[in-house]
Amino acid sequence: MTVTLKTVPERPVQRRRPAALARVTEAARSGPGLFVVVALLLLAVAPVALEPFRLNLLAKYLCYAIVALGIGLAWGRGGMLTLGQGVFFGIGGYSMGMYLKLNDAGGELPDFMVWSGVETLPALWAPFRSPAFALAAAVVLPVAIATVLGLLVFRRRVRGAYFAILTQALAAALVILLVGQQGLTGGTNGLTNFFELFGQDLAADGTQRGLYFVVAITLGVLFLFAWQLARSRFGRLLVAVRDAEDRVRFLGYDPAVVKTITFAVAAGMAGIAGALFVPVVGIISPALLGVVPSLEFVVMVAVGGRYALGGAVLGAVLMNYAKTAFSEEFAGGWLYLQGALFILVMTLAPGGVAGLLASARDAVARWRRARPGWAAREAKEAA
C-alpha cells in the first residue's frame, strides 16, 4: 500500500506581542514624559499654588512617599513583605533629631536630659554634634542593620509571612527600647522643639519652602535610581527571585544576596525619609515608627499599586492627603476607613490605583481596535 504525503503550504507566522509586554513597553515610553510632568507640578506649580501650611503638608507626604518607594521595590519587585520599615525611618529620624537638639543646645545637654536628671552628655550622643555624621548615620545605620538582618534571615530561607512577622517584631522591639530610655531618647515624647537648621530658623516660611524643594528633589533622584535599578539586569533577577526563587537558585544565583541588597536599599530610603521628615514636621517619637505606622506604609503601597514604583509614590500621597482631609471632618474614623480601604483593594483591585489605570488604558485600547477601519489606520501609520 502506497501512502501519499500531502504537503501543506506554510503560513506566515504572525508574531504578536503579549499584552503584558506591550503594556510594559508603552509604560517605558510614557514613563520619562510622565516623570517630567510630575516634576514640573511638584517643583513649579505646587510652591506657587499652595499656601505655606499646605506646602509643608505636601513635603510631609513626599517623605512618606520615599519610604513607600523602598517598600514598592522590596515588596512589589522582590516579594518581601516588610512590616518594619518604621525601624529604619526612625533611625534616620532620630539621627537628624539628635543633631538638631545638640545644635539648639550649643553642644551641651538637650533640655529633656536636664529634666530627666542626666548630668553629662552620653557618649552615644557626642558624635551627633557633626551634621555630616548625623546625615551619614541616617543612611549607613539602616543599610547596615538591614544587611546584617537580611543575610541572617535570607540565608536560612525565611520568607513570606515569617519574614513579615520578624520585621514587625523588630519595630515593636525598637519602640519598647526607645520608650524605656527616657534620659537617652526622650521616652514617649521623643525629640521635639527644634529651632534651627544650619543657622536657619526652622519656623520661617522660607526655610520650610527650601526644605520642600530638598524633599521633592530627593524623591525624584531616588525614584530615578529605583526605576533604573528595576529596569536593569539586577531588577529582572529580582523579579525572577520573587516568582521562582528555587529555580533561580538552581541556575547558579544566590537569592539571599539579591534580596539582601534590595532590602538594604529600601532601608536606606526609609532612613533618608526619616532624616528629612524631622526638620519638616518638627518631631520624631516612638509613635511615628512603631507597628501601626509600619503597617500604614504597607497600606499606602498596596492602595497605590505595589507592582509599579509610581503607584507606590502615588498611594503614599493620596492616602496621607485622604487622612488629613478625613481627619479634619471625622477625627476618630480614619483608622476604620483605612482598614476597609485596604481590604477592598486587596480583594477587588490587587494592583491598586496603578492597576486600575492600566486596566482602563487597556479598555480604551480595545475599544479603539474595535472601531471600523482600525486595521487600515494602523497599516497606514506603520507604512
mmCIF file of C-alpha atoms in Angstrom:
data_model
loop_
_atom_site.group_PDB
_atom_site.id
_atom_site.type_symbol
_atom_site.label_atom_id
_atom_site.label_comp_id
_atom_site.label_asym_id
_atom_site.label_seq_id
_atom_site.Cartn_x
_atom_site.Cartn_y
_atom_site.Cartn_z
ATOM 1 C CA MET A 1 0.000 0.000 0.000
ATOM 2 C CA THR A 2 1.374 3.357 -1.029
ATOM 3 C CA VAL A 3 0.932 6.286 1.300
ATOM 4 C CA THR A 4 0.946 9.709 -0.274
ATOM 5 C CA LEU A 5 2.006 12.601 1.909
ATOM 6 C CA LYS A 6 0.347 15.833 1.043
ATOM 7 C CA THR A 7 2.455 18.908 1.626
ATOM 8 C CA VAL A 8 0.617 21.722 3.379
ATOM 9 C CA PRO A 9 1.879 25.159 2.396
ATOM 10 C CA GLU A 10 3.404 27.053 5.269
ATOM 11 C CA ARG A 11 1.516 30.050 6.551
ATOM 12 C CA PRO A 12 3.374 33.107 7.580
ATOM 13 C CA VAL A 13 3.648 33.258 11.343
ATOM 14 C CA GLN A 14 2.105 36.383 12.796
ATOM 15 C CA ARG A 15 4.057 37.356 15.848
ATOM 16 C CA ARG A 16 2.012 39.358 18.256
ATOM 17 C CA ARG A 17 3.412 40.927 21.343
ATOM 18 C CA PRO A 18 1.853 39.662 24.560
ATOM 19 C CA ALA A 19 -0.445 42.152 26.221
ATOM 20 C CA ALA A 20 1.784 42.382 29.289
ATOM 21 C CA LEU A 21 4.869 43.087 27.192
ATOM 22 C CA ALA A 22 3.013 45.709 25.178
ATOM 23 C CA ARG A 23 1.874 47.362 28.386
ATOM 24 C CA VAL A 24 5.397 47.426 29.780
ATOM 25 C CA THR A 25 6.758 48.846 26.528
ATOM 26 C CA GLU A 26 4.140 51.569 26.453
ATOM 27 C CA ALA A 27 4.835 52.436 30.081
ATOM 28 C CA ALA A 28 8.546 52.655 29.332
ATOM 29 C CA ARG A 29 7.878 55.115 26.516
ATOM 30 C CA SER A 30 5.488 57.253 28.547
ATOM 31 C CA GLY A 31 7.424 56.954 31.835
ATOM 32 C CA PRO A 32 10.017 59.698 31.236
ATOM 33 C CA GLY A 33 7.390 62.120 29.953
ATOM 34 C CA LEU A 34 5.134 61.443 32.919
ATOM 35 C CA PHE A 35 8.075 61.905 35.268
ATOM 36 C CA VAL A 36 8.825 65.316 33.763
ATOM 37 C CA VAL A 37 5.180 66.395 34.121
ATOM 38 C CA VAL A 38 5.036 65.328 37.774
ATOM 39 C CA ALA A 39 8.383 67.016 38.462
ATOM 40 C CA LEU A 40 7.111 70.275 36.988
ATOM 41 C CA LEU A 41 3.963 70.058 39.102
ATOM 42 C CA LEU A 42 5.953 69.492 42.286
ATOM 43 C CA LEU A 43 8.749 71.978 41.652
ATOM 44 C CA ALA A 44 6.985 74.763 39.747
ATOM 45 C CA VAL A 45 3.234 74.631 40.372
ATOM 46 C CA ALA A 46 2.880 73.423 43.977
ATOM 47 C CA PRO A 47 5.159 76.066 45.603
ATOM 48 C CA VAL A 48 3.148 78.811 43.900
ATOM 49 C CA ALA A 49 -0.345 77.355 44.259
ATOM 50 C CA LEU A 50 -0.166 76.158 47.866
ATOM 51 C CA GLU A 51 -0.012 78.254 50.990
ATOM 52 C CA PRO A 52 2.892 77.549 53.408
ATOM 53 C CA PHE A 53 0.857 75.239 55.659
ATOM 54 C CA ARG A 54 -0.360 73.070 52.769
ATOM 55 C CA LEU A 55 3.083 73.059 51.178
ATOM 56 C CA ASN A 56 4.529 71.786 54.440
ATOM 57 C CA LEU A 57 1.918 69.023 54.465
ATOM 58 C CA LEU A 58 2.881 68.059 50.918
ATOM 59 C CA ALA A 59 6.537 67.891 51.976
ATOM 60 C CA LYS A 60 5.471 65.518 54.754
ATOM 61 C CA TYR A 61 3.578 63.356 52.256
ATOM 62 C CA LEU A 62 6.627 63.217 49.987
ATOM 63 C CA CYS A 63 8.746 61.998 52.909
ATOM 64 C CA TYR A 64 6.312 59.127 53.315
ATOM 65 C CA ALA A 65 6.466 58.587 49.545
ATOM 66 C CA ILE A 66 10.210 57.935 49.807
ATOM 67 C CA VAL A 67 9.519 55.158 52.320
ATOM 68 C CA ALA A 68 6.771 53.791 50.064
ATOM 69 C CA LEU A 69 9.188 53.794 47.123
ATOM 70 C CA GLY A 70 11.527 51.491 49.006
ATOM 71 C CA ILE A 71 8.666 49.207 50.008
ATOM 72 C CA GLY A 72 7.486 49.094 46.397
ATOM 73 C CA LEU A 73 10.956 47.956 45.375
ATOM 74 C CA ALA A 74 11.254 45.323 48.115
ATOM 75 C CA TRP A 75 7.647 44.074 48.183
ATOM 76 C CA GLY A 76 6.386 44.718 44.687
ATOM 77 C CA ARG A 77 9.541 43.729 42.816
ATOM 78 C CA GLY A 78 11.132 41.373 45.323
ATOM 79 C CA GLY A 79 8.132 39.835 47.079
ATOM 80 C CA MET A 80 9.447 40.775 50.556
ATOM 81 C CA LEU A 81 6.530 42.000 52.651
ATOM 82 C CA THR A 82 8.374 44.180 55.147
ATOM 83 C CA LEU A 83 6.245 45.354 58.056
ATOM 84 C CA GLY A 84 9.075 47.068 59.912
ATOM 85 C CA GLN A 85 10.123 49.996 57.746
ATOM 86 C CA GLY A 86 9.280 52.234 60.683
ATOM 87 C CA VAL A 87 12.508 50.965 62.272
ATOM 88 C CA PHE A 88 14.714 52.400 59.536
ATOM 89 C CA PHE A 89 12.553 55.517 59.253
ATOM 90 C CA GLY A 90 13.013 56.036 62.985
ATOM 91 C CA ILE A 91 16.778 55.525 62.894
ATOM 92 C CA GLY A 92 17.089 58.217 60.233
ATOM 93 C CA GLY A 93 14.731 60.496 62.120
ATOM 94 C CA TYR A 94 16.464 60.113 65.474
ATOM 95 C CA SER A 95 19.875 60.654 63.852
ATOM 96 C CA MET A 96 18.741 64.009 62.489
ATOM 97 C CA GLY A 97 16.818 64.833 65.664
ATOM 98 C CA MET A 98 19.885 64.244 67.848
ATOM 99 C CA TYR A 99 21.909 66.671 65.743
ATOM 100 C CA LEU A 100 19.176 69.318 65.885
ATOM 101 C CA LYS A 101 18.821 69.024 69.664
ATOM 102 C CA LEU A 102 22.580 69.338 70.197
ATOM 103 C CA ASN A 103 22.730 72.247 67.772
ATOM 104 C CA ASP A 104 19.988 74.095 69.652
ATOM 105 C CA ALA A 105 21.720 73.373 72.985
ATOM 106 C CA GLY A 106 25.103 74.568 71.740
ATOM 107 C CA GLY A 107 26.579 71.079 72.030
ATOM 108 C CA GLU A 108 25.592 70.793 75.691
ATOM 109 C CA LEU A 109 22.820 68.758 77.316
ATOM 110 C CA PRO A 110 19.462 68.861 75.480
ATOM 111 C CA ASP A 111 16.515 70.137 77.509
ATOM 112 C CA PHE A 112 14.854 66.745 78.058
ATOM 113 C CA MET A 113 18.093 65.334 79.543
ATOM 114 C CA VAL A 114 18.213 68.181 82.029
ATOM 115 C CA TRP A 115 14.632 67.458 83.050
ATOM 116 C CA SER A 116 15.478 63.730 83.363
ATOM 117 C CA GLY A 117 18.412 64.392 85.687
ATOM 118 C CA VAL A 118 21.192 63.481 83.249
ATOM 119 C CA GLU A 119 24.394 65.310 84.206
ATOM 120 C CA THR A 120 26.803 64.516 81.357
ATOM 121 C CA LEU A 121 26.209 64.052 77.664
ATOM 122 C CA PRO A 122 26.066 60.318 76.841
ATOM 123 C CA ALA A 123 28.877 59.025 74.630
ATOM 124 C CA LEU A 124 26.279 57.875 72.079
ATOM 125 C CA TRP A 125 25.203 61.469 71.516
ATOM 126 C CA ALA A 126 28.636 63.073 71.215
ATOM 127 C CA PRO A 127 29.324 62.263 67.504
ATOM 128 C CA PHE A 128 25.970 63.765 66.514
ATOM 129 C CA ARG A 129 27.314 67.251 67.095
ATOM 130 C CA SER A 130 28.504 66.963 63.497
ATOM 131 C CA PRO A 131 25.816 67.347 60.806
ATOM 132 C CA ALA A 132 27.896 65.220 58.411
ATOM 133 C CA PHE A 133 27.974 62.371 60.926
ATOM 134 C CA ALA A 134 24.220 62.676 61.545
ATOM 135 C CA LEU A 135 23.395 62.570 57.825
ATOM 136 C CA ALA A 136 25.753 59.637 57.273
ATOM 137 C CA ALA A 137 24.296 57.753 60.235
ATOM 138 C CA ALA A 138 20.750 58.292 58.908
ATOM 139 C CA VAL A 139 21.687 56.265 55.824
ATOM 140 C CA VAL A 140 24.531 53.972 56.893
ATOM 141 C CA LEU A 141 22.918 52.613 60.058
ATOM 142 C CA PRO A 142 19.660 51.472 58.370
ATOM 143 C CA VAL A 143 21.615 49.946 55.481
ATOM 144 C CA ALA A 144 23.993 48.144 57.849
ATOM 145 C CA ILE A 145 21.197 46.781 60.059
ATOM 146 C CA ALA A 146 19.174 45.664 57.036
ATOM 147 C CA THR A 147 22.235 43.983 55.514
ATOM 148 C CA VAL A 148 23.059 42.008 58.649
ATOM 149 C CA LEU A 149 19.409 41.075 59.224
ATOM 150 C CA GLY A 150 18.928 40.137 55.571
ATOM 151 C CA LEU A 151 21.970 37.865 55.463
ATOM 152 C CA LEU A 152 20.921 36.140 58.679
ATOM 153 C CA VAL A 153 17.313 35.684 57.587
ATOM 154 C CA PHE A 154 17.540 35.042 53.853
ATOM 155 C CA ARG A 155 20.427 32.577 54.219
ATOM 156 C CA ARG A 156 18.038 30.440 56.242
ATOM 157 C CA ARG A 157 15.393 30.873 53.539
ATOM 158 C CA VAL A 158 12.958 32.680 55.810
ATOM 159 C CA ARG A 159 10.326 34.321 53.626
ATOM 160 C CA GLY A 160 6.644 35.059 53.285
ATOM 161 C CA ALA A 161 4.639 35.583 56.445
ATOM 162 C CA TYR A 162 7.564 34.586 58.667
ATOM 163 C CA PHE A 163 9.730 37.391 57.300
ATOM 164 C CA ALA A 164 6.852 39.874 57.671
ATOM 165 C CA ILE A 165 6.285 38.891 61.320
ATOM 166 C CA LEU A 166 10.012 39.133 62.037
ATOM 167 C CA THR A 167 10.240 42.694 60.706
ATOM 168 C CA GLN A 168 7.093 43.640 62.604
ATOM 169 C CA ALA A 169 8.588 42.280 65.825
ATOM 170 C CA LEU A 170 11.696 44.355 65.171
ATOM 171 C CA ALA A 171 9.560 47.510 65.009
ATOM 172 C CA ALA A 172 7.819 46.623 68.276
ATOM 173 C CA ALA A 173 11.155 45.944 69.990
ATOM 174 C CA LEU A 174 12.579 49.313 68.876
ATOM 175 C CA VAL A 175 9.573 51.168 70.279
ATOM 176 C CA ILE A 176 9.936 49.415 73.637
ATOM 177 C CA LEU A 177 13.627 50.315 73.712
ATOM 178 C CA LEU A 178 13.033 53.975 72.890
ATOM 179 C CA VAL A 179 10.214 54.393 75.412
ATOM 180 C CA GLY A 180 12.257 52.777 78.176
ATOM 181 C CA GLN A 181 15.278 55.068 77.749
ATOM 182 C CA GLN A 182 13.768 58.368 78.876
ATOM 183 C CA GLY A 183 17.061 60.090 79.598
ATOM 184 C CA LEU A 184 18.672 58.966 76.347
ATOM 185 C CA THR A 185 15.878 59.165 73.757
ATOM 186 C CA GLY A 186 13.188 61.353 75.299
ATOM 187 C CA GLY A 187 10.961 58.380 76.046
ATOM 188 C CA THR A 188 7.379 58.542 74.839
ATOM 189 C CA ASN A 189 7.665 62.205 73.895
ATOM 190 C CA GLY A 190 10.623 61.597 71.618
ATOM 191 C CA LEU A 191 12.655 64.516 70.294
ATOM 192 C CA THR A 192 10.920 67.805 69.545
ATOM 193 C CA ASN A 193 11.238 71.604 69.916
ATOM 194 C CA PHE A 194 13.771 72.138 67.134
ATOM 195 C CA PHE A 195 14.615 75.739 66.322
ATOM 196 C CA GLU A 196 17.495 75.935 63.851
ATOM 197 C CA LEU A 197 18.872 74.009 60.893
ATOM 198 C CA PHE A 198 22.269 75.094 59.547
ATOM 199 C CA GLY A 199 21.727 78.538 61.035
ATOM 200 C CA GLN A 200 18.229 78.971 59.576
ATOM 201 C CA ASP A 201 15.052 79.385 61.597
ATOM 202 C CA LEU A 202 13.010 76.212 61.095
ATOM 203 C CA ALA A 203 9.732 78.040 61.731
ATOM 204 C CA ALA A 204 10.326 80.548 58.923
ATOM 205 C CA ASP A 205 8.303 80.086 55.737
ATOM 206 C CA GLY A 206 11.420 80.477 53.598
ATOM 207 C CA THR A 207 13.185 77.642 55.426
ATOM 208 C CA GLN A 208 10.194 75.349 55.094
ATOM 209 C CA ARG A 209 9.900 76.174 51.403
ATOM 210 C CA GLY A 210 13.561 75.322 50.938
ATOM 211 C CA LEU A 211 13.048 72.032 52.781
ATOM 212 C CA TYR A 212 10.139 71.248 50.471
ATOM 213 C CA PHE A 213 12.385 71.598 47.433
ATOM 214 C CA VAL A 214 15.028 69.395 49.077
ATOM 215 C CA VAL A 215 12.438 66.676 49.788
ATOM 216 C CA ALA A 216 10.919 66.856 46.291
ATOM 217 C CA ILE A 217 14.306 66.716 44.547
ATOM 218 C CA THR A 218 15.457 63.860 46.797
ATOM 219 C CA LEU A 219 12.314 61.908 45.954
ATOM 220 C CA GLY A 220 12.902 62.492 42.234
ATOM 221 C CA VAL A 221 16.520 61.342 42.399
ATOM 222 C CA LEU A 222 15.643 58.222 44.409
ATOM 223 C CA PHE A 223 12.763 57.438 42.061
ATOM 224 C CA LEU A 224 15.069 57.597 39.039
ATOM 225 C CA PHE A 225 17.541 55.363 40.879
ATOM 226 C CA ALA A 226 14.849 52.801 41.750
ATOM 227 C CA TRP A 227 13.392 52.947 38.224
ATOM 228 C CA GLN A 228 16.794 52.332 36.652
ATOM 229 C CA LEU A 229 17.503 49.536 39.139
ATOM 230 C CA ALA A 230 14.174 47.871 38.306
ATOM 231 C CA ARG A 231 14.902 48.047 34.555
ATOM 232 C CA SER A 232 18.437 46.700 34.924
ATOM 233 C CA ARG A 233 19.605 43.099 34.834
ATOM 234 C CA PHE A 234 19.535 43.101 38.629
ATOM 235 C CA GLY A 235 15.880 44.195 38.546
ATOM 236 C CA ARG A 236 14.936 41.339 36.239
ATOM 237 C CA LEU A 237 16.790 38.946 38.511
ATOM 238 C CA LEU A 238 14.904 40.352 41.497
ATOM 239 C CA VAL A 239 11.556 39.679 39.814
ATOM 240 C CA ALA A 240 12.740 36.166 38.982
ATOM 241 C CA VAL A 241 13.590 35.603 42.646
ATOM 242 C CA ARG A 242 10.120 36.810 43.591
ATOM 243 C CA ASP A 243 8.355 34.491 41.155
ATOM 244 C CA ALA A 244 10.586 31.385 41.266
ATOM 245 C CA GLU A 245 13.268 31.608 43.931
ATOM 246 C CA ASP A 246 14.181 27.909 43.842
ATOM 247 C CA ARG A 247 14.607 27.949 40.068
ATOM 248 C CA VAL A 248 16.894 30.993 40.307
ATOM 249 C CA ARG A 249 18.974 29.150 42.886
ATOM 250 C CA PHE A 250 19.282 26.131 40.587
ATOM 251 C CA LEU A 251 20.549 28.441 37.828
ATOM 252 C CA GLY A 252 23.527 29.374 39.986
ATOM 253 C CA TYR A 253 22.422 32.680 41.507
ATOM 254 C CA ASP A 254 22.211 33.378 45.225
ATOM 255 C CA PRO A 255 18.717 34.715 46.011
ATOM 256 C CA ALA A 256 19.814 35.664 49.534
ATOM 257 C CA VAL A 257 22.293 38.226 48.174
ATOM 258 C CA VAL A 258 19.754 39.674 45.732
ATOM 259 C CA LYS A 259 17.103 40.042 48.417
ATOM 260 C CA THR A 260 19.550 41.430 50.968
ATOM 261 C CA ILE A 261 20.726 44.159 48.582
ATOM 262 C CA THR A 262 17.136 45.149 47.818
ATOM 263 C CA PHE A 263 16.156 45.109 51.486
ATOM 264 C CA ALA A 264 19.166 47.294 52.320
ATOM 265 C CA VAL A 265 18.293 49.775 49.555
ATOM 266 C CA ALA A 266 14.733 50.042 50.878
ATOM 267 C CA ALA A 267 16.088 50.576 54.408
ATOM 268 C CA GLY A 268 18.412 53.320 53.203
ATOM 269 C CA MET A 269 15.499 55.094 51.520
ATOM 270 C CA ALA A 270 13.496 54.909 54.745
ATOM 271 C CA GLY A 271 16.432 56.359 56.673
ATOM 272 C CA ILE A 272 16.715 59.278 54.247
ATOM 273 C CA ALA A 273 12.981 59.871 54.559
ATOM 274 C CA GLY A 274 13.233 59.945 58.349
ATOM 275 C CA ALA A 275 16.104 62.428 58.270
ATOM 276 C CA LEU A 276 14.079 64.744 56.014
ATOM 277 C CA PHE A 277 10.875 64.238 57.985
ATOM 278 C CA VAL A 278 12.240 65.636 61.262
ATOM 279 C CA PRO A 279 13.024 69.225 60.144
ATOM 280 C CA VAL A 280 9.841 69.298 58.034
ATOM 281 C CA VAL A 281 7.453 68.183 60.781
ATOM 282 C CA GLY A 282 9.466 69.122 63.864
ATOM 283 C CA ILE A 283 9.188 65.889 65.846
ATOM 284 C CA ILE A 284 10.274 62.275 65.943
ATOM 285 C CA SER A 285 8.792 59.931 68.532
ATOM 286 C CA PRO A 286 8.133 56.211 69.033
ATOM 287 C CA ALA A 287 4.511 56.762 67.971
ATOM 288 C CA LEU A 288 5.734 57.542 64.437
ATOM 289 C CA LEU A 289 7.757 54.379 63.899
ATOM 290 C CA GLY A 290 6.020 51.508 65.651
ATOM 291 C CA VAL A 291 3.918 48.648 64.343
ATOM 292 C CA VAL A 292 0.926 50.765 63.297
ATOM 293 C CA PRO A 293 2.921 53.319 61.245
ATOM 294 C CA SER A 294 4.821 50.473 59.587
ATOM 295 C CA LEU A 295 1.530 48.865 58.608
ATOM 296 C CA GLU A 296 0.311 52.193 57.262
ATOM 297 C CA PHE A 297 3.336 52.343 54.956
ATOM 298 C CA VAL A 298 2.352 48.969 53.504
ATOM 299 C CA VAL A 299 -1.269 50.081 53.085
ATOM 300 C CA MET A 300 -0.089 53.140 51.150
ATOM 301 C CA VAL A 301 1.860 50.962 48.738
ATOM 302 C CA ALA A 302 -0.990 48.476 48.364
ATOM 303 C CA VAL A 303 -3.521 51.194 47.589
ATOM 304 C CA GLY A 304 -1.261 52.886 45.059
ATOM 305 C CA GLY A 305 -0.098 49.666 43.436
ATOM 306 C CA ARG A 306 2.841 47.635 44.691
ATOM 307 C CA TYR A 307 3.890 46.422 41.244
ATOM 308 C CA ALA A 308 4.551 49.960 39.971
ATOM 309 C CA LEU A 309 7.073 52.293 41.578
ATOM 310 C CA GLY A 310 4.984 55.294 40.562
ATOM 311 C CA GLY A 311 1.951 53.628 42.111
ATOM 312 C CA ALA A 312 3.719 53.349 45.471
ATOM 313 C CA VAL A 313 4.529 57.068 45.433
ATOM 314 C CA LEU A 314 1.003 57.956 44.328
ATOM 315 C CA GLY A 315 -0.501 55.779 47.036
ATOM 316 C CA ALA A 316 1.542 57.497 49.755
ATOM 317 C CA VAL A 317 0.464 60.958 48.650
ATOM 318 C CA LEU A 318 -3.202 60.028 48.157
ATOM 319 C CA MET A 319 -3.521 58.119 51.421
ATOM 320 C CA ASN A 320 -1.957 60.850 53.522
ATOM 321 C CA TYR A 321 -3.998 63.539 51.802
ATOM 322 C CA ALA A 322 -7.140 61.498 52.456
ATOM 323 C CA LYS A 323 -6.056 61.003 56.068
ATOM 324 C CA THR A 324 -5.658 64.750 56.551
ATOM 325 C CA ALA A 325 -8.912 65.635 54.809
ATOM 326 C CA PHE A 326 -10.970 62.922 56.515
ATOM 327 C CA SER A 327 -9.472 63.547 59.962
ATOM 328 C CA GLU A 328 -10.412 67.204 59.741
ATOM 329 C CA GLU A 329 -14.072 66.165 59.495
ATOM 330 C CA PHE A 330 -14.131 62.849 61.411
ATOM 331 C CA ALA A 331 -11.223 62.777 63.827
ATOM 332 C CA GLY A 332 -11.743 59.225 65.072
ATOM 333 C CA GLY A 333 -12.954 57.453 61.946
ATOM 334 C CA TRP A 334 -9.861 57.397 59.748
ATOM 335 C CA LEU A 335 -8.468 54.077 61.001
ATOM 336 C CA TYR A 336 -11.742 52.305 60.192
ATOM 337 C CA LEU A 337 -11.822 53.807 56.718
ATOM 338 C CA GLN A 338 -8.183 52.896 56.165
ATOM 339 C CA GLY A 339 -8.778 49.276 57.165
ATOM 340 C CA ALA A 340 -11.849 48.994 54.948
ATOM 341 C CA LEU A 341 -9.974 50.553 52.027
ATOM 342 C CA PHE A 342 -7.097 48.097 52.415
ATOM 343 C CA ILE A 343 -9.481 45.120 52.424
ATOM 344 C CA LEU A 344 -11.313 46.392 49.347
ATOM 345 C CA VAL A 345 -8.110 47.000 47.419
ATOM 346 C CA MET A 346 -6.580 43.620 48.226
ATOM 347 C CA THR A 347 -9.772 41.751 47.326
ATOM 348 C CA LEU A 348 -11.101 43.730 44.360
ATOM 349 C CA ALA A 349 -8.055 45.534 42.920
ATOM 350 C CA PRO A 350 -4.783 43.833 43.939
ATOM 351 C CA GLY A 351 -2.921 46.075 41.519
ATOM 352 C CA GLY A 352 -4.059 49.214 43.348
ATOM 353 C CA VAL A 353 -4.676 52.538 41.652
ATOM 354 C CA ALA A 354 -1.884 51.868 39.154
ATOM 355 C CA GLY A 355 -3.518 48.576 38.180
ATOM 356 C CA LEU A 356 -6.898 50.243 37.703
ATOM 357 C CA LEU A 357 -5.321 52.885 35.475
ATOM 358 C CA ALA A 358 -3.596 50.199 33.416
ATOM 359 C CA SER A 359 -6.883 48.282 33.054
ATOM 360 C CA ALA A 360 -8.661 51.469 31.959
ATOM 361 C CA ARG A 361 -5.923 52.135 29.403
ATOM 362 C CA ASP A 362 -6.288 48.596 28.046
ATOM 363 C CA ALA A 363 -10.065 49.001 27.840
ATOM 364 C CA VAL A 364 -9.661 52.179 25.813
ATOM 365 C CA ALA A 365 -7.185 50.421 23.522
ATOM 366 C CA ARG A 366 -9.614 47.531 22.950
ATOM 367 C CA TRP A 367 -12.394 49.988 22.180
ATOM 368 C CA ARG A 368 -10.210 51.743 19.624
ATOM 369 C CA ARG A 369 -9.311 48.449 17.959
ATOM 370 C CA ALA A 370 -12.969 47.507 17.752
ATOM 371 C CA ARG A 371 -13.842 50.625 15.783
ATOM 372 C CA PRO A 372 -14.285 50.250 11.998
ATOM 373 C CA GLY A 373 -11.197 50.988 9.950
ATOM 374 C CA TRP A 374 -8.743 50.431 12.824
ATOM 375 C CA ALA A 375 -6.624 47.916 10.885
ATOM 376 C CA ALA A 376 -6.364 50.212 7.878
ATOM 377 C CA ARG A 377 -5.283 53.142 10.042
ATOM 378 C CA GLU A 378 -2.671 51.013 11.803
ATOM 379 C CA ALA A 379 -1.268 49.806 8.483
ATOM 380 C CA LYS A 380 -1.166 53.373 7.178
ATOM 381 C CA GLU A 381 0.696 54.592 10.304
ATOM 382 C CA ALA A 382 3.127 51.681 10.095
ATOM 383 C CA ALA A 383 3.859 52.474 6.453
#
